[in-house]
PDB file of N, CA and C in Angstrom:
ATOM      1  N   MET F   1       0.970  -1.279  -0.352  1.00  0.00           N
ATOM      2  CA  MET F   1       0.036   0.216  -0.077  1.00  0.00           C
ATOM      3  C   MET F   1       0.764   1.283   0.133  1.00  0.00           C
ATOM      4  N   ARG F   2       0.740   2.398  -0.285  1.00  0.00           N
ATOM      5  CA  ARG F   2       1.248   3.413  -0.403  1.00  0.00           C
ATOM      6  C   ARG F   2       0.252   4.780  -0.422  1.00  0.00           C
ATOM      7  N   ILE F   3       0.512   5.850   0.271  1.00  0.00           N
ATOM      8  CA  ILE F   3      -0.044   7.180   0.477  1.00  0.00           C
ATOM      9  C   ILE F   3       0.845   7.679   0.031  1.00  0.00           C
ATOM     10  N   ALA F   4       0.202   9.301   0.300  1.00  0.00           N
ATOM     11  CA  ALA F   4       1.002  10.084  -0.329  1.00  0.00           C
ATOM     12  C   ALA F   4       0.825  11.084   1.199  1.00  0.00           C
ATOM     13  N   VAL F   5       1.824  11.743   1.847  1.00  0.00           N
ATOM     14  CA  VAL F   5       1.448  12.592   2.488  1.00  0.00           C
ATOM     15  C   VAL F   5       1.821  13.902   1.962  1.00  0.00           C
ATOM     16  N   LEU F   6       1.357  14.945   2.100  1.00  0.00           N
ATOM     17  CA  LEU F   6       0.890  16.382   1.719  1.00  0.00           C
ATOM     18  C   LEU F   6       1.777  17.722   2.829  1.00  0.00           C
ATOM     19  N   ILE F   7       2.982  18.209   2.438  1.00  0.00           N
ATOM     20  CA  ILE F   7       3.645  18.432   3.614  1.00  0.00           C
ATOM     21  C   ILE F   7       3.126  20.103   3.403  1.00  0.00           C
ATOM     22  N   GLU F   8       2.247  20.726   3.843  1.00  0.00           N
ATOM     23  CA  GLU F   8       1.227  22.569   3.958  1.00  0.00           C
ATOM     24  C   GLU F   8       2.450  22.652   3.359  1.00  0.00           C
ATOM     25  N   ASP F   9       3.288  22.960   4.583  1.00  0.00           N
ATOM     26  CA  ASP F   9       4.244  23.980   4.402  1.00  0.00           C
ATOM     27  C   ASP F   9       4.722  24.555   3.219  1.00  0.00           C
ATOM     28  N   ARG F  10       4.437  23.789   2.391  1.00  0.00           N
ATOM     29  CA  ARG F  10       5.439  23.655   0.779  1.00  0.00           C
ATOM     30  C   ARG F  10       4.884  24.170  -0.442  1.00  0.00           C
ATOM     31  N   CYS F  11       2.681  23.679   0.009  1.00  0.00           N
ATOM     32  CA  CYS F  11       1.542  23.628  -0.675  1.00  0.00           C
ATOM     33  C   CYS F  11       1.262  24.717  -0.409  1.00  0.00           C
ATOM     34  N   LYS F  12       1.222  26.421  -0.100  1.00  0.00           N
ATOM     35  CA  LYS F  12       0.685  27.236  -0.113  1.00  0.00           C
ATOM     36  C   LYS F  12      -0.280  28.191  -1.785  1.00  0.00           C
ATOM     37  N   PRO F  13      -0.969  28.656  -1.422  1.00  0.00           N
ATOM     38  CA  PRO F  13      -2.229  29.282  -2.647  1.00  0.00           C
ATOM     39  C   PRO F  13      -0.902  30.254  -3.032  1.00  0.00           C
ATOM     40  N   ASN F  14      -1.286  30.038  -4.126  1.00  0.00           N
ATOM     41  CA  ASN F  14       0.045  30.721  -5.632  1.00  0.00           C
ATOM     42  C   ASN F  14       1.456  30.213  -5.386  1.00  0.00           C
ATOM     43  N   SER F  15       1.316  28.600  -4.786  1.00  0.00           N
ATOM     44  CA  SER F  15       2.323  28.087  -5.034  1.00  0.00           C
ATOM     45  C   SER F  15       2.803  27.264  -6.411  1.00  0.00           C
ATOM     46  N   ASN F  16       4.102  27.120  -7.138  1.00  0.00           N
ATOM     47  CA  ASN F  16       3.811  25.516  -7.899  1.00  0.00           C
ATOM     48  C   ASN F  16       3.032  25.106  -7.749  1.00  0.00           C
ATOM     49  N   ALA F  17       2.508  23.932  -6.400  1.00  0.00           N
ATOM     50  CA  ALA F  17       2.665  22.574  -6.020  1.00  0.00           C
ATOM     51  C   ALA F  17       1.367  23.145  -5.860  1.00  0.00           C
ATOM     52  N   PHE F  18       0.849  24.124  -5.413  1.00  0.00           N
ATOM     53  CA  PHE F  18      -0.667  24.428  -4.798  1.00  0.00           C
ATOM     54  C   PHE F  18      -1.612  24.574  -6.901  1.00  0.00           C
ATOM     55  N   ASP F  19      -0.968  24.821  -7.239  1.00  0.00           N
ATOM     56  CA  ASP F  19      -1.273  25.367  -8.978  1.00  0.00           C
ATOM     57  C   ASP F  19      -1.226  23.623  -9.529  1.00  0.00           C
ATOM     58  N   TYR F  20      -0.039  22.596  -9.438  1.00  0.00           N
ATOM     59  CA  TYR F  20      -0.179  21.679  -9.828  1.00  0.00           C
ATOM     60  C   TYR F  20      -1.414  20.625  -9.403  1.00  0.00           C
ATOM     61  N   LEU F  21      -1.572  20.497  -7.618  1.00  0.00           N
ATOM     62  CA  LEU F  21      -2.413  20.046  -7.612  1.00  0.00           C
ATOM     63  C   LEU F  21      -3.659  20.099  -8.300  1.00  0.00           C
ATOM     64  N   LYS F  22      -3.554  21.729  -7.904  1.00  0.00           N
ATOM     65  CA  LYS F  22      -5.242  21.766  -8.025  1.00  0.00           C
ATOM     66  C   LYS F  22      -5.947  21.897 -10.029  1.00  0.00           C
ATOM     67  N   LYS F  23      -5.098  21.728 -10.552  1.00  0.00           N
ATOM     68  CA  LYS F  23      -4.536  21.628 -12.051  1.00  0.00           C
ATOM     69  C   LYS F  23      -5.080  19.854 -11.930  1.00  0.00           C
ATOM     70  N   TRP F  24      -4.556  18.453 -10.761  1.00  0.00           N
ATOM     71  CA  TRP F  24      -4.994  17.649 -11.391  1.00  0.00           C
ATOM     72  C   TRP F  24      -6.412  16.829 -10.441  1.00  0.00           C
ATOM     73  N   ALA F  25      -6.485  17.647  -9.548  1.00  0.00           N
ATOM     74  CA  ALA F  25      -7.834  17.667  -9.116  1.00  0.00           C
ATOM     75  C   ALA F  25      -9.481  17.572  -9.719  1.00  0.00           C
ATOM     76  N   GLY F  26      -9.491  15.817  -9.390  1.00  0.00           N
ATOM     77  CA  GLY F  26     -10.816  15.624  -9.639  1.00  0.00           C
ATOM     78  C   GLY F  26     -10.258  15.224 -10.910  1.00  0.00           C
ATOM     79  N   SER F  27      -9.039  14.989 -11.555  1.00  0.00           N
ATOM     80  CA  SER F  27     -10.061  14.500 -13.168  1.00  0.00           C
ATOM     81  C   SER F  27      -9.370  13.401 -13.671  1.00  0.00           C
ATOM     82  N   CYS F  28      -9.408  12.546 -12.451  1.00  0.00           N
ATOM     83  CA  CYS F  28      -9.191  10.807 -12.379  1.00  0.00           C
ATOM     84  C   CYS F  28     -11.063  10.415 -12.217  1.00  0.00           C
ATOM     85  N   GLY F  29     -11.782  11.454 -12.269  1.00  0.00           N
ATOM     86  CA  GLY F  29     -13.290  11.080 -11.941  1.00  0.00           C
ATOM     87  C   GLY F  29     -13.531  10.687 -10.476  1.00  0.00           C
ATOM     88  N   GLY F  30     -12.770  10.792 -10.180  1.00  0.00           N
ATOM     89  CA  GLY F  30     -12.952  10.813  -8.416  1.00  0.00           C
ATOM     90  C   GLY F  30     -12.484  11.323  -7.193  1.00  0.00           C
ATOM     91  N   GLU F  31     -12.684  11.418  -6.283  1.00  0.00           N
ATOM     92  CA  GLU F  31     -12.463  13.059  -5.278  1.00  0.00           C
ATOM     93  C   GLU F  31     -10.652  12.226  -5.058  1.00  0.00           C
ATOM     94  N   CYS F  32      -9.742  11.494  -5.398  1.00  0.00           N
ATOM     95  CA  CYS F  32      -8.686  11.428  -4.609  1.00  0.00           C
ATOM     96  C   CYS F  32      -7.175  12.523  -4.355  1.00  0.00           C
ATOM     97  N   ILE F  33      -8.019  13.667  -5.304  1.00  0.00           N
ATOM     98  CA  ILE F  33      -7.281  15.202  -4.700  1.00  0.00           C
ATOM     99  C   ILE F  33      -8.385  16.272  -4.866  1.00  0.00           C
ATOM    100  N   GLN F  34      -8.292  16.821  -3.617  1.00  0.00           N
ATOM    101  CA  GLN F  34      -9.546  17.462  -3.133  1.00  0.00           C
ATOM    102  C   GLN F  34      -8.449  18.999  -2.781  1.00  0.00           C
ATOM    103  N   VAL F  35      -8.783  20.272  -3.848  1.00  0.00           N
ATOM    104  CA  VAL F  35      -9.210  21.757  -3.386  1.00  0.00           C
ATOM    105  C   VAL F  35     -10.680  22.416  -3.059  1.00  0.00           C
ATOM    106  N   ILE F  36     -10.233  22.196  -1.525  1.00  0.00           N
ATOM    107  CA  ILE F  36     -11.909  22.976  -1.073  1.00  0.00           C
ATOM    108  C   ILE F  36     -10.576  24.432  -0.651  1.00  0.00           C
ATOM    109  N   GLY F  37     -10.893  25.421  -1.136  1.00  0.00           N
ATOM    110  CA  GLY F  37     -10.620  26.888  -0.689  1.00  0.00           C
ATOM    111  C   GLY F  37      -8.972  26.630  -0.879  1.00  0.00           C
ATOM    112  N   ASP F  38      -8.746  27.415  -0.543  1.00  0.00           N
ATOM    113  CA  ASP F  38      -6.465  27.681   0.127  1.00  0.00           C
ATOM    114  C   ASP F  38      -6.016  26.522   0.593  1.00  0.00           C
ATOM    115  N   LYS F  39      -7.300  25.257   0.351  1.00  0.00           N
ATOM    116  CA  LYS F  39      -5.832  23.807   1.213  1.00  0.00           C
ATOM    117  C   LYS F  39      -6.283  22.963   0.257  1.00  0.00           C
ATOM    118  N   CYS F  40      -5.147  21.929  -0.154  1.00  0.00           N
ATOM    119  CA  CYS F  40      -5.506  20.938  -0.214  1.00  0.00           C
ATOM    120  C   CYS F  40      -5.133  18.891   0.453  1.00  0.00           C
ATOM    121  N   LYS F  41      -5.880  18.553  -0.164  1.00  0.00           N
ATOM    122  CA  LYS F  41      -5.889  17.258   0.545  1.00  0.00           C
ATOM    123  C   LYS F  41      -6.025  15.612  -0.486  1.00  0.00           C
ATOM    124  N   ILE F  42      -5.141  14.661   0.058  1.00  0.00           N
ATOM    125  CA  ILE F  42      -5.069  13.716  -0.921  1.00  0.00           C
ATOM    126  C   ILE F  42      -4.682  12.702   0.478  1.00  0.00           C
ATOM    127  N   LEU F  43      -6.652  12.063  -0.539  1.00  0.00           N
ATOM    128  CA  LEU F  43      -6.899  10.755   0.290  1.00  0.00           C
ATOM    129  C   LEU F  43      -6.157   9.448   0.637  1.00  0.00           C
ATOM    130  N   GLU F  44      -6.250   9.249   1.819  1.00  0.00           N
ATOM    131  CA  GLU F  44      -5.766   8.266   1.425  1.00  0.00           C
ATOM    132  C   GLU F  44      -5.738   6.314   0.679  1.00  0.00           C
ATOM    133  N   SER F  45      -7.249   7.103   0.292  1.00  0.00           N
ATOM    134  CA  SER F  45      -8.004   6.018  -0.787  1.00  0.00           C
ATOM    135  C   SER F  45      -7.742   6.467  -2.169  1.00  0.00           C
ATOM    136  N   ALA F  46      -6.690   6.583  -2.192  1.00  0.00           N
ATOM    137  CA  ALA F  46      -6.733   7.825  -4.116  1.00  0.00           C
ATOM    138  C   ALA F  46      -5.597   6.391  -4.764  1.00  0.00           C
ATOM    139  N   CYS F  47      -6.066   6.196  -5.735  1.00  0.00           N
ATOM    140  CA  CYS F  47      -6.217   5.257  -7.456  1.00  0.00           C
ATOM    141  C   CYS F  47      -5.017   5.675  -7.506  1.00  0.00           C
ATOM    142  N   PRO F  48      -4.027   4.978  -8.254  1.00  0.00           N
ATOM    143  CA  PRO F  48      -2.817   4.226  -8.762  1.00  0.00           C
ATOM    144  C   PRO F  48      -2.131   5.767  -9.177  1.00  0.00           C
ATOM    145  N   PRO F  49      -3.071   6.111 -10.608  1.00  0.00           N
ATOM    146  CA  PRO F  49      -2.771   7.422 -11.545  1.00  0.00           C
ATOM    147  C   PRO F  49      -2.600   8.629 -10.401  1.00  0.00           C
ATOM    148  N   CYS F  50      -3.782   8.489  -9.965  1.00  0.00           N
ATOM    149  CA  CYS F  50      -3.355  10.258  -8.496  1.00  0.00           C
ATOM    150  C   CYS F  50      -2.341  10.045  -7.924  1.00  0.00           C
ATOM    151  N   ILE F  51      -1.530   8.944  -7.685  1.00  0.00           N
ATOM    152  CA  ILE F  51      -0.534   8.576  -6.421  1.00  0.00           C
ATOM    153  C   ILE F  51       0.464   9.195  -7.261  1.00  0.00           C
ATOM    154  N   VAL F  52       0.609   8.433  -8.489  1.00  0.00           N
ATOM    155  CA  VAL F  52       1.962   9.011  -9.577  1.00  0.00           C
ATOM    156  C   VAL F  52       2.137  10.581  -9.715  1.00  0.00           C
ATOM    157  N   ARG F  53       0.742  11.371  -9.725  1.00  0.00           N
ATOM    158  CA  ARG F  53       0.368  12.286 -10.391  1.00  0.00           C
ATOM    159  C   ARG F  53       1.225  13.593  -9.142  1.00  0.00           C
ATOM    160  N   ALA F  54       0.920  12.779  -8.151  1.00  0.00           N
ATOM    161  CA  ALA F  54       0.913  13.308  -6.412  1.00  0.00           C
ATOM    162  C   ALA F  54       2.634  13.275  -6.693  1.00  0.00           C
ATOM    163  N   LYS F  55       3.054  11.983  -6.383  1.00  0.00           N
ATOM    164  CA  LYS F  55       4.739  12.000  -6.269  1.00  0.00           C
ATOM    165  C   LYS F  55       5.117  12.800  -7.629  1.00  0.00           C
ATOM    166  N   HIS F  56       4.772  13.625  -8.773  1.00  0.00           N
ATOM    167  CA  HIS F  56       5.573  14.462  -9.362  1.00  0.00           C
ATOM    168  C   HIS F  56       5.398  15.907  -9.588  1.00  0.00           C
ATOM    169  N   CYS F  57       4.811  15.837  -8.311  1.00  0.00           N
ATOM    170  CA  CYS F  57       4.139  17.537  -7.199  1.00  0.00           C
ATOM    171  C   CYS F  57       5.486  18.329  -7.098  1.00  0.00           C
ATOM    172  N   PRO F  58       5.945  19.589  -7.461  1.00  0.00           N
ATOM    173  CA  PRO F  58       6.504  20.203  -7.868  1.00  0.00           C
ATOM    174  C   PRO F  58       7.382  20.654  -6.351  1.00  0.00           C
ATOM    175  N   ASP F  59       8.711  21.172  -6.222  1.00  0.00           N
ATOM    176  CA  ASP F  59       8.691  21.883  -4.476  1.00  0.00           C
ATOM    177  C   ASP F  59       8.877  20.771  -3.222  1.00  0.00           C
ATOM    178  N   ASP F  60       8.943  19.467  -4.065  1.00  0.00           N
ATOM    179  CA  ASP F  60       8.698  18.552  -3.243  1.00  0.00           C
ATOM    180  C   ASP F  60       7.968  18.545  -2.024  1.00  0.00           C
ATOM    181  N   ALA F  61       6.345  18.499  -2.197  1.00  0.00           N
ATOM    182  CA  ALA F  61       5.446  19.302  -1.242  1.00  0.00           C
ATOM    183  C   ALA F  61       4.360  17.857  -0.924  1.00  0.00           C
ATOM    184  N   VAL F  62       5.138  16.833  -1.509  1.00  0.00           N
ATOM    185  CA  VAL F  62       4.164  15.511  -1.650  1.00  0.00           C
ATOM    186  C   VAL F  62       5.515  14.703  -1.478  1.00  0.00           C
ATOM    187  N   ILE F  63       5.117  13.592  -0.668  1.00  0.00           N
ATOM    188  CA  ILE F  63       5.929  12.735   0.044  1.00  0.00           C
ATOM    189  C   ILE F  63       5.409  11.457   0.081  1.00  0.00           C
ATOM    190  N   ILE F  64       5.605   9.791  -0.949  1.00  0.00           N
ATOM    191  CA  ILE F  64       5.225   9.026  -1.073  1.00  0.00           C
ATOM    192  C   ILE F  64       5.715   8.549  -0.122  1.00  0.00           C
ATOM    193  N   ILE F  65       5.037   7.411   0.536  1.00  0.00           N
ATOM    194  CA  ILE F  65       5.316   6.523   1.502  1.00  0.00           C
ATOM    195  C   ILE F  65       5.228   4.519   0.982  1.00  0.00           C
ATOM    196  N   ASN F  66       6.027   4.036   0.991  1.00  0.00           N
ATOM    197  CA  ASN F  66       5.067   2.603   1.092  1.00  0.00           C
ATOM    198  C   ASN F  66       5.324   1.829   2.187  1.00  0.00           C
ATOM    199  N   LEU F  67       3.938   1.109   2.335  1.00  0.00           N
ATOM    200  CA  LEU F  67       3.410   0.711   3.833  1.00  0.00           C
ATOM    201  C   LEU F  67       3.459  -0.807   3.612  1.00  0.00           C
ATOM    202  N   PRO F  68       3.405  -1.515   4.478  1.00  0.00           N
ATOM    203  CA  PRO F  68       3.715  -2.968   4.315  1.00  0.00           C
ATOM    204  C   PRO F  68       1.845  -3.261   4.938  1.00  0.00           C
ATOM    205  N   ALA F  69       2.066  -4.381   4.103  1.00  0.00           N
ATOM    206  CA  ALA F  69      -0.228  -4.459   4.124  1.00  0.00           C
ATOM    207  C   ALA F  69      -0.688  -4.657   5.476  1.00  0.00           C
ATOM    208  N   GLU F  70      -1.806  -4.020   5.281  1.00  0.00           N
ATOM    209  CA  GLU F  70      -2.108  -3.839   6.374  1.00  0.00           C
ATOM    210  C   GLU F  70      -3.249  -4.356   7.285  1.00  0.00           C
ATOM    211  N   LEU F  71      -3.561  -4.551   8.637  1.00  0.00           N
ATOM    212  CA  LEU F  71      -4.529  -5.421   8.949  1.00  0.00           C
ATOM    213  C   LEU F  71      -5.425  -5.106   8.829  1.00  0.00           C
ATOM    214  N   ASP F  72      -6.488  -5.686   8.320  1.00  0.00           N
ATOM    215  CA  ASP F  72      -8.289  -5.748   8.480  1.00  0.00           C
ATOM    216  C   ASP F  72      -8.255  -5.910   9.382  1.00  0.00           C
ATOM    217  N   THR F  73      -8.491  -6.337  10.470  1.00  0.00           N
ATOM    218  CA  THR F  73      -8.905  -6.132  11.666  1.00  0.00           C
ATOM    219  C   THR F  73      -8.216  -5.435  12.917  1.00  0.00           C
ATOM    220  N   ASP F  74      -9.140  -5.679  14.028  1.00  0.00           N
ATOM    221  CA  ASP F  74      -8.695  -5.309  14.868  1.00  0.00           C
ATOM    222  C   ASP F  74      -8.116  -3.880  15.352  1.00  0.00           C
ATOM    223  N   MET F  75      -8.454  -2.893  14.492  1.00  0.00           N
ATOM    224  CA  MET F  75      -7.848  -1.255  14.684  1.00  0.00           C
ATOM    225  C   MET F  75      -8.611  -0.694  15.851  1.00  0.00           C
ATOM    226  N   VAL F  76      -7.611  -0.233  16.668  1.00  0.00           N
ATOM    227  CA  VAL F  76      -8.212   0.331  18.398  1.00  0.00           C
ATOM    228  C   VAL F  76      -8.144   2.105  18.106  1.00  0.00           C
ATOM    229  N   HIS F  77      -7.636   2.712  17.435  1.00  0.00           N
ATOM    230  CA  HIS F  77      -7.404   4.143  17.471  1.00  0.00           C
ATOM    231  C   HIS F  77      -6.731   4.569  15.536  1.00  0.00           C
ATOM    232  N   ARG F  78      -7.747   5.131  15.487  1.00  0.00           N
ATOM    233  CA  ARG F  78      -6.845   6.215  14.254  1.00  0.00           C
ATOM    234  C   ARG F  78      -6.639   7.907  14.506  1.00  0.00           C
ATOM    235  N   TYR F  79      -5.199   8.478  14.723  1.00  0.00           N
ATOM    236  CA  TYR F  79      -5.353   9.739  14.992  1.00  0.00           C
ATOM    237  C   TYR F  79      -5.888  10.405  14.132  1.00  0.00           C
ATOM    238  N   SER F  80      -5.807  10.304  12.875  1.00  0.00           N
ATOM    239  CA  SER F  80      -5.979  11.249  12.474  1.00  0.00           C
ATOM    240  C   SER F  80      -6.588  10.749  10.781  1.00  0.00           C
ATOM    241  N   LEU F  81      -6.588  11.434   9.814  1.00  0.00           N
ATOM    242  CA  LEU F  81      -7.584  11.261   7.840  1.00  0.00           C
ATOM    243  C   LEU F  81      -5.053  11.039   7.849  1.00  0.00           C
ATOM    244  N   ASN F  82      -5.238   9.654   7.588  1.00  0.00           N
ATOM    245  CA  ASN F  82      -4.019   9.450   6.701  1.00  0.00           C
ATOM    246  C   ASN F  82      -2.992   9.707   8.442  1.00  0.00           C
ATOM    247  N   GLY F  83      -3.788   9.301   9.271  1.00  0.00           N
ATOM    248  CA  GLY F  83      -2.392   9.818  10.083  1.00  0.00           C
ATOM    249  C   GLY F  83      -2.107   7.668  10.981  1.00  0.00           C
ATOM    250  N   PHE F  84      -1.556   8.606  12.183  1.00  0.00           N
ATOM    251  CA  PHE F  84      -1.018   6.470  12.415  1.00  0.00           C
ATOM    252  C   PHE F  84      -2.576   5.206  13.104  1.00  0.00           C
ATOM    253  N   ARG F  85      -2.332   4.690  13.055  1.00  0.00           N
ATOM    254  CA  ARG F  85      -3.079   3.918  13.377  1.00  0.00           C
ATOM    255  C   ARG F  85      -2.537   2.973  14.575  1.00  0.00           C
ATOM    256  N   LEU F  86      -3.783   2.175  15.767  1.00  0.00           N
ATOM    257  CA  LEU F  86      -3.139   1.064  16.644  1.00  0.00           C
ATOM    258  C   LEU F  86      -3.845   0.435  15.940  1.00  0.00           C
ATOM    259  N   PHE F  87      -2.926  -0.804  16.065  1.00  0.00           N
ATOM    260  CA  PHE F  87      -3.881  -2.209  16.221  1.00  0.00           C
ATOM    261  C   PHE F  87      -3.526  -3.303  16.587  1.00  0.00           C
ATOM    262  N   LYS F  88      -4.765  -4.394  17.682  1.00  0.00           N
ATOM    263  CA  LYS F  88      -4.856  -5.505  18.472  1.00  0.00           C
ATOM    264  C   LYS F  88      -3.872  -4.927  19.423  1.00  0.00           C
ATOM    265  N   LEU F  89      -4.127  -4.222  20.390  1.00  0.00           N
ATOM    266  CA  LEU F  89      -3.850  -3.480  21.600  1.00  0.00           C
ATOM    267  C   LEU F  89      -4.653  -4.535  22.742  1.00  0.00           C
ATOM    268  N   PRO F  90      -4.119  -5.494  23.930  1.00  0.00           N
ATOM    269  CA  PRO F  90      -4.662  -6.041  24.894  1.00  0.00           C
ATOM    270  C   PRO F  90      -5.729  -5.135  25.464  1.00  0.00           C
ATOM    271  N   THR F  91      -6.790  -6.274  25.327  1.00  0.00           N
ATOM    272  CA  THR F  91      -8.205  -5.461  26.345  1.00  0.00           C
ATOM    273  C   THR F  91      -8.242  -6.289  27.746  1.00  0.00           C
ATOM    274  N   PRO F  92      -8.438  -5.561  28.559  1.00  0.00           N
ATOM    275  CA  PRO F  92      -8.906  -6.043  29.879  1.00  0.00           C
ATOM    276  C   PRO F  92     -10.139  -6.430  30.510  1.00  0.00           C
ATOM    277  N   SER F  93      -9.926  -7.320  30.131  1.00  0.00           N
ATOM    278  CA  SER F  93     -10.920  -8.860  30.813  1.00  0.00           C
ATOM    279  C   SER F  93     -11.086  -8.678  32.393  1.00  0.00           C
ATOM    280  N   LYS F  94     -12.147  -8.816  33.290  1.00  0.00           N
ATOM    281  CA  LYS F  94     -12.988  -9.128  34.116  1.00  0.00           C
ATOM    282  C   LYS F  94     -11.856 -10.282  34.700  1.00  0.00           C
ATOM    283  N   ASP F  95     -11.923 -10.444  36.547  1.00  0.00           N
ATOM    284  CA  ASP F  95     -11.108 -10.610  36.749  1.00  0.00           C
ATOM    285  C   ASP F  95      -9.719 -11.091  36.432  1.00  0.00           C
ATOM    286  N   SER F  96      -9.023 -10.276  35.816  1.00  0.00           N
ATOM    287  CA  SER F  96      -7.576 -11.098  35.418  1.00  0.00           C
ATOM    288  C   SER F  96      -6.602  -9.523  35.248  1.00  0.00           C
ATOM    289  N   VAL F  97      -5.648  -9.587  35.708  1.00  0.00           N
ATOM    290  CA  VAL F  97      -4.904  -8.348  35.403  1.00  0.00           C
ATOM    291  C   VAL F  97      -4.323  -8.659  33.652  1.00  0.00           C
ATOM    292  N   VAL F  98      -4.284  -7.105  33.444  1.00  0.00           N
ATOM    293  CA  VAL F  98      -3.416  -6.851  31.982  1.00  0.00           C
ATOM    294  C   VAL F  98      -2.674  -5.481  32.144  1.00  0.00           C
ATOM    295  N   GLY F  99      -1.096  -5.999  31.887  1.00  0.00           N
ATOM    296  CA  GLY F  99      -0.412  -4.779  31.985  1.00  0.00           C
ATOM    297  C   GLY F  99       0.810  -4.773  30.835  1.00  0.00           C
ATOM    298  N   ILE F 100       0.965  -3.319  30.715  1.00  0.00           N
ATOM    299  CA  ILE F 100       1.964  -2.803  29.377  1.00  0.00           C
ATOM    300  C   ILE F 100       3.003  -2.715  30.084  1.00  0.00           C
ATOM    301  N   LEU F 101       4.341  -2.940  29.918  1.00  0.00           N
ATOM    302  CA  LEU F 101       5.098  -2.356  30.957  1.00  0.00           C
ATOM    303  C   LEU F 101       6.050  -1.423  29.641  1.00  0.00           C
ATOM    304  N   GLY F 102       6.936  -0.482  30.011  1.00  0.00           N
ATOM    305  CA  GLY F 102       8.049   0.332  29.884  1.00  0.00           C
ATOM    306  C   GLY F 102       8.189   1.474  30.418  1.00  0.00           C
ATOM    307  N   PRO F 103       9.372   1.907  30.293  1.00  0.00           N
ATOM    308  CA  PRO F 103      10.139   2.822  30.703  1.00  0.00           C
ATOM    309  C   PRO F 103       9.887   4.053  31.282  1.00  0.00           C
TER     310      PRO F 103
END
């Protein structure tokens, strides 16, 4: 799985990166690349052609990250859109002790 991470500091209105993404927004018939007002978004479920287009964004405003295969079940928490996810945390059960040790 590949995701595109947009660096917002490099994608301001009137920048080359913003104009490039605005040009390709909605070009695949879906909403993989969105421009809403003066902000751009690249959805996590973007199609492969949109990922390639985002990879060629000027000013290095988009970083493509290859991820290992994602688990389909046991997602416990998600921090934000395209954010970090936690899977398979221990769950407390009645009349037992579950502990996580750390520094």
